mmCIF file of N, CA and C in Angstrom:
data_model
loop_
_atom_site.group_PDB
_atom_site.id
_atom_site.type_symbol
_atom_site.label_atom_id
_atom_site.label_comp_id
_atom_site.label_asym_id
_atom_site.label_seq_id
_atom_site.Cartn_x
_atom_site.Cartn_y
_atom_site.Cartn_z
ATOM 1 N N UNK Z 1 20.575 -4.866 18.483
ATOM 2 C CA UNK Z 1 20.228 -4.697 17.080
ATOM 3 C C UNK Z 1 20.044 -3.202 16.804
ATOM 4 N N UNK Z 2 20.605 -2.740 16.466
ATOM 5 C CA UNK Z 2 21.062 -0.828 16.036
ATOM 6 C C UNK Z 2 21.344 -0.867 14.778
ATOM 7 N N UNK Z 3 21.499 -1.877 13.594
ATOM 8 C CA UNK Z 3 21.881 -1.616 12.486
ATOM 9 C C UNK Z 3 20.858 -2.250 11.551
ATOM 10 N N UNK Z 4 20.745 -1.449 10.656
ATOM 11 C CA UNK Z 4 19.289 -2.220 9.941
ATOM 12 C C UNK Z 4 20.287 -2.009 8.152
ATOM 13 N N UNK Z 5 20.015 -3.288 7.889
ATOM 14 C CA UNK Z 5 20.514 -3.146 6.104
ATOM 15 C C UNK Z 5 19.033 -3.201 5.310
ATOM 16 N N UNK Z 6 18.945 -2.745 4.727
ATOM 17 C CA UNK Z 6 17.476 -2.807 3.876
ATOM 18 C C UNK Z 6 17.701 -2.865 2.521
ATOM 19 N N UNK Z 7 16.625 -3.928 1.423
ATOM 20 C CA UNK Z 7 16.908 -3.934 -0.103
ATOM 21 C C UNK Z 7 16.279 -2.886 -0.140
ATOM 22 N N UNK Z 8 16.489 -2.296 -1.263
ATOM 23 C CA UNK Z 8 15.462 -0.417 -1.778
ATOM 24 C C UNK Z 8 15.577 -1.194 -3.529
ATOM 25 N N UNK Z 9 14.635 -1.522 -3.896
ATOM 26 C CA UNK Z 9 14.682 -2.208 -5.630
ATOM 27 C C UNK Z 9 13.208 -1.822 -5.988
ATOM 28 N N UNK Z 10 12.767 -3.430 -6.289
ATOM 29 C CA UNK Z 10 11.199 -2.980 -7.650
ATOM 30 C C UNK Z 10 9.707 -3.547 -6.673
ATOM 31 N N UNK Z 11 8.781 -3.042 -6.416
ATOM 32 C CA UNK Z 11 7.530 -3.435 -5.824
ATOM 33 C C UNK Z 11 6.927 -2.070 -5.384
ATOM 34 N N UNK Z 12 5.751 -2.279 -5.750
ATOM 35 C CA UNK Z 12 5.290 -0.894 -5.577
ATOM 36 C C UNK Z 12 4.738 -0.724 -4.316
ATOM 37 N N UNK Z 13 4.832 0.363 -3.662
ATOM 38 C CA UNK Z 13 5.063 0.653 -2.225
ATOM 39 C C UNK Z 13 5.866 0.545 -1.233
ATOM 40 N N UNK Z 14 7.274 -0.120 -1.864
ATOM 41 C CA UNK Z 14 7.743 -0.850 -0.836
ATOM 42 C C UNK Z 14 9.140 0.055 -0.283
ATOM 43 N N UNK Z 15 9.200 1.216 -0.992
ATOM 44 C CA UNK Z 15 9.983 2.349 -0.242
ATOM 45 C C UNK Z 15 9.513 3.309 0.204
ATOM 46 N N UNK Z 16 7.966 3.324 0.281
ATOM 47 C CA UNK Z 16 7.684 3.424 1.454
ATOM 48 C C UNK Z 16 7.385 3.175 2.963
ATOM 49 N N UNK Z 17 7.031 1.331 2.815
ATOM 50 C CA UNK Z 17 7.720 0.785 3.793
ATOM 51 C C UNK Z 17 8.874 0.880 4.564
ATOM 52 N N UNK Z 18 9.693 0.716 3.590
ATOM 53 C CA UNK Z 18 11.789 0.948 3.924
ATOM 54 C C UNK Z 18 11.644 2.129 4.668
ATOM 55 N N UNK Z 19 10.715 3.278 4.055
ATOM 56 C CA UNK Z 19 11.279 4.930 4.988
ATOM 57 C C UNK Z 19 10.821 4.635 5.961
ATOM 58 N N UNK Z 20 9.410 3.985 6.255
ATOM 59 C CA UNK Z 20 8.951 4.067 7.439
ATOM 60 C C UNK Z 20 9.672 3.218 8.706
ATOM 61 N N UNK Z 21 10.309 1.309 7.786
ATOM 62 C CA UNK Z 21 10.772 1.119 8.647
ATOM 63 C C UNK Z 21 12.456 1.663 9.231
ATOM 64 N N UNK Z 22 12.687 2.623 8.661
ATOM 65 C CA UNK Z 22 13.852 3.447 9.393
ATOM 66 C C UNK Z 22 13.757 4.618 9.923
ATOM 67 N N UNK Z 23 12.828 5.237 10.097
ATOM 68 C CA UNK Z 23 11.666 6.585 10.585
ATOM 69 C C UNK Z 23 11.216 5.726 12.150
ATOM 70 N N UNK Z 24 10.906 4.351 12.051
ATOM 71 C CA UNK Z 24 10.201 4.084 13.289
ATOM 72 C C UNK Z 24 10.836 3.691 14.362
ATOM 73 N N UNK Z 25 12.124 3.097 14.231
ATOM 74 C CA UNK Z 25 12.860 2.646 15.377
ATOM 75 C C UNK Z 25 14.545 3.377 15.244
ATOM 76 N N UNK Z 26 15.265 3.570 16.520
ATOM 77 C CA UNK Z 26 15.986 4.493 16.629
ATOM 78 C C UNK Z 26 17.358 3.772 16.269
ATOM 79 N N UNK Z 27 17.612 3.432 14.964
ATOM 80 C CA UNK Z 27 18.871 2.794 14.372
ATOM 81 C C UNK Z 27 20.050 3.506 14.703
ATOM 82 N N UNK Z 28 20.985 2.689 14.621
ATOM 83 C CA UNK Z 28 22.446 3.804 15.034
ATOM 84 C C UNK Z 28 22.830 4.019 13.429
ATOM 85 N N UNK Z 29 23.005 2.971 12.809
ATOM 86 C CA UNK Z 29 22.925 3.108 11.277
ATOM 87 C C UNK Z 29 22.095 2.454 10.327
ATOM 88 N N UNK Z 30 22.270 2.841 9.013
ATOM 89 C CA UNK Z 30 20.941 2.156 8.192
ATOM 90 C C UNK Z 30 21.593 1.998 6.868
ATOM 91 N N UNK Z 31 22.208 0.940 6.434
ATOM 92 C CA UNK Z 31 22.386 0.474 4.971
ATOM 93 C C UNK Z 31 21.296 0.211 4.181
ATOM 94 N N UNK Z 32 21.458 0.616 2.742
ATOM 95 C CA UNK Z 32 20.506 0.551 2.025
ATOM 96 C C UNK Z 32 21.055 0.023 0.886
ATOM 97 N N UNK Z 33 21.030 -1.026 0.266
ATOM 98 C CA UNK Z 33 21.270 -1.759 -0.786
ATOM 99 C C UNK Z 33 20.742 -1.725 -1.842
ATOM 100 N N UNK Z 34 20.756 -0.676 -3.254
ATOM 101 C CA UNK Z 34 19.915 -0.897 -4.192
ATOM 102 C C UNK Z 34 21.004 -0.318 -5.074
ATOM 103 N N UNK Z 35 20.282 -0.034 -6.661
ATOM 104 C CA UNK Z 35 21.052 0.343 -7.949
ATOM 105 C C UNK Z 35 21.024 1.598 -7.806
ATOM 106 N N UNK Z 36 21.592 2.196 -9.045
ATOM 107 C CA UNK Z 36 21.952 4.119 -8.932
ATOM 108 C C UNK Z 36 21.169 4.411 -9.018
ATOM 109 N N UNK Z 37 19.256 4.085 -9.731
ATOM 110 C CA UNK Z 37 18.406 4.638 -9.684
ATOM 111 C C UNK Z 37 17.580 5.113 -8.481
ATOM 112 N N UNK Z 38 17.677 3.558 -7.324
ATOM 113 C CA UNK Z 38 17.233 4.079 -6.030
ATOM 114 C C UNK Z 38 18.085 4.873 -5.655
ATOM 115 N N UNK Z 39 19.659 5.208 -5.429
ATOM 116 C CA UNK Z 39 20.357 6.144 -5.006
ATOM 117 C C UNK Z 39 20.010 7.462 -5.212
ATOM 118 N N UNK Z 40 19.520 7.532 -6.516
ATOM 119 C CA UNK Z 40 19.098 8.767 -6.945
ATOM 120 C C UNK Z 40 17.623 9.340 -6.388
ATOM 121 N N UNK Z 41 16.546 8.668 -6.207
ATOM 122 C CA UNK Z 41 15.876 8.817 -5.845
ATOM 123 C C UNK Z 41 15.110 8.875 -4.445
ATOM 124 N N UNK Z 42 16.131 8.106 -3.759
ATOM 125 C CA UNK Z 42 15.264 8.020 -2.616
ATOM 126 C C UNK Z 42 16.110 8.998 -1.934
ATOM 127 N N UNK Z 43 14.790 9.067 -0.686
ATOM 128 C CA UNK Z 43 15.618 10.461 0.313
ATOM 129 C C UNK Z 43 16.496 9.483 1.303
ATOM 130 N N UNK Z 44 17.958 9.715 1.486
ATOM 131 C CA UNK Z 44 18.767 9.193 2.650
ATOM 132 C C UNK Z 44 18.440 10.374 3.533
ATOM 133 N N UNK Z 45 18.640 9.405 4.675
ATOM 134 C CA UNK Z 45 18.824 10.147 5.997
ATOM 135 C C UNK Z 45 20.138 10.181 6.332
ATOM 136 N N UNK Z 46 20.640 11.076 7.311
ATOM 137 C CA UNK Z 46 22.239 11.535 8.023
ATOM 138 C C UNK Z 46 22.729 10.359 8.624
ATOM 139 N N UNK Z 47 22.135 8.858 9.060
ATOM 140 C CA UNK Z 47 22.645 8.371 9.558
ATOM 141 C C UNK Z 47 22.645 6.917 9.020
ATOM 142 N N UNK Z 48 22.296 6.961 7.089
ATOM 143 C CA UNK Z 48 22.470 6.383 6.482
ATOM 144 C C UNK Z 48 23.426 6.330 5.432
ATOM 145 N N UNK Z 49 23.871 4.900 4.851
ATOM 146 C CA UNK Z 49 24.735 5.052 3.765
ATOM 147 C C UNK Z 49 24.042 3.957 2.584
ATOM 148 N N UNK Z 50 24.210 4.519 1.594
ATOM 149 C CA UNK Z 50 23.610 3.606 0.423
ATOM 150 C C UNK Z 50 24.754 3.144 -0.452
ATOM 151 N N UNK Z 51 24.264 1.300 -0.061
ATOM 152 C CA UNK Z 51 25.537 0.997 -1.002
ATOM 153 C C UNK Z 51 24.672 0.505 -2.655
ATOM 154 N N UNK Z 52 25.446 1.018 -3.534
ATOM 155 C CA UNK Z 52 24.746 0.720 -4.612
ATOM 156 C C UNK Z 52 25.439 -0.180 -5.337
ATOM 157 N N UNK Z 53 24.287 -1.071 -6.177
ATOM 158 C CA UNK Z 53 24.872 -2.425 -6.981
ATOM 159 C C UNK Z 53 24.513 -2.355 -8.015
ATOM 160 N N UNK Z 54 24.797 -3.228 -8.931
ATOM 161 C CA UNK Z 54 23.847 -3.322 -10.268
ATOM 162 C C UNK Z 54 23.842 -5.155 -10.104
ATOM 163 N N UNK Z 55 21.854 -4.529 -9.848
ATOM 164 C CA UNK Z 55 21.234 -5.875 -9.656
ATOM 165 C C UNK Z 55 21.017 -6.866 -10.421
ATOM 166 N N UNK Z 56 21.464 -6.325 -11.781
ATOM 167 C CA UNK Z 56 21.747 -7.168 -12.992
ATOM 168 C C UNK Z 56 22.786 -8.256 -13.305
ATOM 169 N N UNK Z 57 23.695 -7.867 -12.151
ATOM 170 C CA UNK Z 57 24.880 -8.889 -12.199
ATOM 171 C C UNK Z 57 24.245 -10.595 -12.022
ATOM 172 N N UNK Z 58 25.322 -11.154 -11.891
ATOM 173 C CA UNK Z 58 25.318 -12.286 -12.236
ATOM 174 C C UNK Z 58 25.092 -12.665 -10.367
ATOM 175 N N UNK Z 59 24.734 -13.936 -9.431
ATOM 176 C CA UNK Z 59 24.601 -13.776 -8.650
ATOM 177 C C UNK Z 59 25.700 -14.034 -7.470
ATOM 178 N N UNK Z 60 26.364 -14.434 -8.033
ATOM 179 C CA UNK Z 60 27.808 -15.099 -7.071
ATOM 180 C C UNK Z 60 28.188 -13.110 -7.057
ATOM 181 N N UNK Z 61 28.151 -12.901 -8.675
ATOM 182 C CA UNK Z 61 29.104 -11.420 -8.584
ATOM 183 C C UNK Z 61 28.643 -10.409 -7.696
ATOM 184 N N UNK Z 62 26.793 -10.143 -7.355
ATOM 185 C CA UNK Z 62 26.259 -9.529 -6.804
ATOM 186 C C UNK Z 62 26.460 -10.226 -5.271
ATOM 187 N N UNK Z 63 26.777 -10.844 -4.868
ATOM 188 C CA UNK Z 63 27.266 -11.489 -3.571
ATOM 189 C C UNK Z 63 28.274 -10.448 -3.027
ATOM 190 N N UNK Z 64 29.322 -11.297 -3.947
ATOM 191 C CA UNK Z 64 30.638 -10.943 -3.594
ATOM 192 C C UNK Z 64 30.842 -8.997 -3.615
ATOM 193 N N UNK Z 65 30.122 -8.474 -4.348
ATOM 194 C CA UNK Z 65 29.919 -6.650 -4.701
ATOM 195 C C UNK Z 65 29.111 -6.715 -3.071
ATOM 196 N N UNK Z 66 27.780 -7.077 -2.678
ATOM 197 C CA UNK Z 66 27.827 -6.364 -1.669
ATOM 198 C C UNK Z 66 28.590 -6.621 -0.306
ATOM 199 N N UNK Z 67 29.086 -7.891 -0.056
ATOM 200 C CA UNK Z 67 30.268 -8.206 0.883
ATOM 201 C C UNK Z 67 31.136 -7.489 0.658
ATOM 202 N N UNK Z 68 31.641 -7.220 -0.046
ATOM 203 C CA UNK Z 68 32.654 -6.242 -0.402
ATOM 204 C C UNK Z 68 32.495 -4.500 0.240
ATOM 205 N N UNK Z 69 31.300 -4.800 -0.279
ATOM 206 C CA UNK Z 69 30.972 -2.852 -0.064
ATOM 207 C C UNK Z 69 30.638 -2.888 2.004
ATOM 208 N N UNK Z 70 30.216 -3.812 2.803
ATOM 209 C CA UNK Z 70 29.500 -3.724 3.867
ATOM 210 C C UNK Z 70 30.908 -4.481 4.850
ATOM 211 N N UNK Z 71 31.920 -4.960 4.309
ATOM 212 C CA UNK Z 71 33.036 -5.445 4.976
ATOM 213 C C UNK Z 71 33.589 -4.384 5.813
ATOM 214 N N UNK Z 72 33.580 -4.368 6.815
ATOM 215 C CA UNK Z 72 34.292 -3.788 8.426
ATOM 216 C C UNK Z 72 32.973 -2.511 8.409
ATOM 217 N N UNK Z 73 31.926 -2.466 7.889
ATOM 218 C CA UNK Z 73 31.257 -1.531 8.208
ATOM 219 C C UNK Z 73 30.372 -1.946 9.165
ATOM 220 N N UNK Z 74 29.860 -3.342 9.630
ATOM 221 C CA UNK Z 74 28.959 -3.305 10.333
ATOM 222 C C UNK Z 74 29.899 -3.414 11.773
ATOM 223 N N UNK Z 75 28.518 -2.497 12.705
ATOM 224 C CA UNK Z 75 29.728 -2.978 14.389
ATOM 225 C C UNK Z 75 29.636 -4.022 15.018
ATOM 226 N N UNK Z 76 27.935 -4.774 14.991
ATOM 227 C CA UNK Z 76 27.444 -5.483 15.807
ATOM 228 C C UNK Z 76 27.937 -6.661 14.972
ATOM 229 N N UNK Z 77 27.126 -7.759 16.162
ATOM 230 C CA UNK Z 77 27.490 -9.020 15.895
ATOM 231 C C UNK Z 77 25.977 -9.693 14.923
ATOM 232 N N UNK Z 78 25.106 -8.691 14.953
ATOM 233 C CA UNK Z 78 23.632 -9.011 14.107
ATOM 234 C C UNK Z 78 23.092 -7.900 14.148
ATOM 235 N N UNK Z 79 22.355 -7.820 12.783
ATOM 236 C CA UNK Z 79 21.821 -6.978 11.771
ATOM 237 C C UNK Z 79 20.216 -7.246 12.018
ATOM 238 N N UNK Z 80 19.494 -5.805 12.133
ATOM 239 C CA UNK Z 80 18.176 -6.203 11.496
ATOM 240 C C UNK Z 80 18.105 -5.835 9.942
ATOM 241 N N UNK Z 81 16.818 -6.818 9.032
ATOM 242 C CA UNK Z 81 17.017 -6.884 8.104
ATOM 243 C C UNK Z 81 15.688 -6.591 7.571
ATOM 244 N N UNK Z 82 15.339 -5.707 6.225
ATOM 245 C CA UNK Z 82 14.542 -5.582 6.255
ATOM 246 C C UNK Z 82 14.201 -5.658 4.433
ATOM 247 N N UNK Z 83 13.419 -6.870 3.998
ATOM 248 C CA UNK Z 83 13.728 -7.386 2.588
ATOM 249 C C UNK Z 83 12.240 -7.158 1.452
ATOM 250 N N UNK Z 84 11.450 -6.193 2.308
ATOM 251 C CA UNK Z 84 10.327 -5.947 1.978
ATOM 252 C C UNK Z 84 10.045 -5.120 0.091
ATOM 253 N N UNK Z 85 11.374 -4.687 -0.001
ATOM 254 C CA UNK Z 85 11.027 -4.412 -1.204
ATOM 255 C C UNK Z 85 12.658 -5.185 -2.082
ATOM 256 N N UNK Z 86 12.127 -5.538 -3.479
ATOM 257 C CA UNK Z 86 13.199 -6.324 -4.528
ATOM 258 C C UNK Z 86 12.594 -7.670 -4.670
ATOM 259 N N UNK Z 87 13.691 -8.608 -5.279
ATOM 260 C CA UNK Z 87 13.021 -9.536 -5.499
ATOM 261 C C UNK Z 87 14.343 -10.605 -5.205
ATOM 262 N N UNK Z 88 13.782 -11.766 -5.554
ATOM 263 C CA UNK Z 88 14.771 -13.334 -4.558
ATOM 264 C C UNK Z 88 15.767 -13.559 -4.825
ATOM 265 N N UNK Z 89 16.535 -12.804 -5.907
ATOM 266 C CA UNK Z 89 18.120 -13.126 -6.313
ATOM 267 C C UNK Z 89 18.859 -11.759 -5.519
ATOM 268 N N UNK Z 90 18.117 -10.662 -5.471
ATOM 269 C CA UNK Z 90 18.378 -9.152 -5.029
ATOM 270 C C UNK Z 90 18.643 -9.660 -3.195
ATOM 271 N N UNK Z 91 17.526 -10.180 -2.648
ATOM 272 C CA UNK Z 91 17.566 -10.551 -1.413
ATOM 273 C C UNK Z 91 18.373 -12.160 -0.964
ATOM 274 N N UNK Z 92 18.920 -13.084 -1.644
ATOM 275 C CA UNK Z 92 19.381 -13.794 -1.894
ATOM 276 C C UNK Z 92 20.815 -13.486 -1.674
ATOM 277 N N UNK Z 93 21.452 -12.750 -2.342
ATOM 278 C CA UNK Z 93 22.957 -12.010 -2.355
ATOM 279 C C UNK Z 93 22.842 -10.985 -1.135
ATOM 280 N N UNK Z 94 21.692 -10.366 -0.251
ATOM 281 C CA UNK Z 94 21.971 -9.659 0.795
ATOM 282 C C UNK Z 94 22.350 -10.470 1.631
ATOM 283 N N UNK Z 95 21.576 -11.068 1.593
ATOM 284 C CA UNK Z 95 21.772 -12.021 3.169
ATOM 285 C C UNK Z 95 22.895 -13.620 3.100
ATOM 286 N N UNK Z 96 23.246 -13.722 1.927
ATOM 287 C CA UNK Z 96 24.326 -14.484 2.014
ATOM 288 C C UNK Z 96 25.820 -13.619 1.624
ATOM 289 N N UNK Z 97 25.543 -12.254 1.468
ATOM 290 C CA UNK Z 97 26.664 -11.183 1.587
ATOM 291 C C UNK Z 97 26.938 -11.201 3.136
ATOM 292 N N UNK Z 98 25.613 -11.342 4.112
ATOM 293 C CA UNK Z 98 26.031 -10.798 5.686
ATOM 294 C C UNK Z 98 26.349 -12.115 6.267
ATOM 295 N N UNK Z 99 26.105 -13.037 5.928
ATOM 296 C CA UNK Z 99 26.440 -14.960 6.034
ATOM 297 C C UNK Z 99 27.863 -14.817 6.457
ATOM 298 N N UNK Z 100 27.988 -14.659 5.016
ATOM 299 C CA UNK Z 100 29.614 -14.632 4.832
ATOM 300 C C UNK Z 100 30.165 -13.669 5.493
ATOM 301 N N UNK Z 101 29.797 -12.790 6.282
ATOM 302 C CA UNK Z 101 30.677 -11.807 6.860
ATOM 303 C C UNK Z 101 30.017 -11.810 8.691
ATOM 304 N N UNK Z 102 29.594 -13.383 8.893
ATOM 305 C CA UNK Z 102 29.506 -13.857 9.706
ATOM 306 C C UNK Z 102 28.664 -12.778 10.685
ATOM 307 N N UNK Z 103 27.786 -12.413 9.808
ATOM 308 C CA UNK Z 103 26.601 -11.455 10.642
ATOM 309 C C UNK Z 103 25.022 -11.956 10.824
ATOM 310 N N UNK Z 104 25.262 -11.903 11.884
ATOM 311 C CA UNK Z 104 23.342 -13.008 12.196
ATOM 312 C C UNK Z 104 22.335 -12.028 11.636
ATOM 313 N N UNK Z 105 21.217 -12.386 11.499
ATOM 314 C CA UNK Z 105 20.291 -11.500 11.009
ATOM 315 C C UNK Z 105 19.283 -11.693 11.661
ATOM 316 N N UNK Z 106 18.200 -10.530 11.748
ATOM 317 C CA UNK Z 106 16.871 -10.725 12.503
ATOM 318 C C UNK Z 106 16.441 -9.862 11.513
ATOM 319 N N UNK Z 107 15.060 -10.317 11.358
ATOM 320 C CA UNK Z 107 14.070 -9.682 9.878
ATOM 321 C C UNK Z 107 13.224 -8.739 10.936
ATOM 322 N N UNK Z 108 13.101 -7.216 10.221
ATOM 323 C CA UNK Z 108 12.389 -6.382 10.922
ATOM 324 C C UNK Z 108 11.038 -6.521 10.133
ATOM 325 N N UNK Z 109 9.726 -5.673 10.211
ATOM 326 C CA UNK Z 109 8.935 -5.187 9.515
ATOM 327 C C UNK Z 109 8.280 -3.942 9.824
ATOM 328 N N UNK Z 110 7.296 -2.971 9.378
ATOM 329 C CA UNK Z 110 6.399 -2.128 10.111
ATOM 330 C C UNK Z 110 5.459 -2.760 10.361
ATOM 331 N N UNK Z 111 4.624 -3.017 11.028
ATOM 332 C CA UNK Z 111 3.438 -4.243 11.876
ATOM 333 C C UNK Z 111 2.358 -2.742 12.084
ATOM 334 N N UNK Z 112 1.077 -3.171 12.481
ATOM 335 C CA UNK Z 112 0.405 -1.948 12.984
ATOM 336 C C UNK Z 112 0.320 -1.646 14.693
ATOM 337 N N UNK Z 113 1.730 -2.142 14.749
ATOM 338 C CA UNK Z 113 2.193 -2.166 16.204
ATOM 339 C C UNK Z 113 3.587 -0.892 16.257
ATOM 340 N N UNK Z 114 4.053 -1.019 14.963
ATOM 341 C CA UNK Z 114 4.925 -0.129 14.590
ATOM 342 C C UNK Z 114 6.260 -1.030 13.962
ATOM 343 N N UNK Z 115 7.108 -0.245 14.430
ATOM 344 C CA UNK Z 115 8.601 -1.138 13.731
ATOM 345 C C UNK Z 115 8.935 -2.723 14.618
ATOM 346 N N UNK Z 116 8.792 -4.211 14.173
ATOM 347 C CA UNK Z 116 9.108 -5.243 15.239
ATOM 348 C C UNK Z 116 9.367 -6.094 14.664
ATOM 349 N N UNK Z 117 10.347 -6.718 15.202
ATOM 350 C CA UNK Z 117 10.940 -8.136 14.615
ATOM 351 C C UNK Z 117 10.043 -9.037 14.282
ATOM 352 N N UNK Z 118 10.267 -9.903 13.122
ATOM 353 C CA UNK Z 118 8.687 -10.827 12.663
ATOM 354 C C UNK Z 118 9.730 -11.958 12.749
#
């Protein structure tokens, strides 16, 4: 597990969570799934890419947009996942975007143990 996709959307605090949980464990890469506003705002790191959506879409369409954008990008055969910030249609279309592109998932969190699979 070296690849972490993360929602970046609406809850307060919760990109700061996201930085921390990609600050704490040594990812090979780090997708970040949110609209142009998180793009704009949040700090990427060098060994991240932000795919951006508009979370407003409809939900089949927001499916099919981020399968689209994450197709031949992941290497592994499973993803950690980390859904701590957005909300259930936003996280809904992540993880049946990586379904469909036949990628297992394991849910990360920051714990006060540090970065660990829950």
């Amino acid at each position: 597990m070296t690849e972490l996709i993360a929602c970046l959307s609406s809850g307060k605090g919760t990109w700061a969570h996201v930085a921390k949980v990609i600050e704490g464990y040594p990812w090979e890469r780090v997708f970040l799934v949110g609209d142009k506003f998180a793009r704009e705002k949040f700090q990427v790191r060098p060994n991240t890419e932000f795919i951006e959506v508009d979370f407003s879409r409809f939900l089949t369409e927001l499916i099919a947009d981020v399968k689209s954008k994450l197709e031949g990008k992941i290497k592994g055969l499973e993803v950690g996942v980390n859904l701590i910030s957005g909300e259930g249609k936003e996280h809904m279309a992540i993880l049946a975007a990586l379904l469909k592109l036949g990628i297992g998932v394991r849910f990360v969190a920051l714990t006060p143990k540090g970065v660990q699979e829950i």
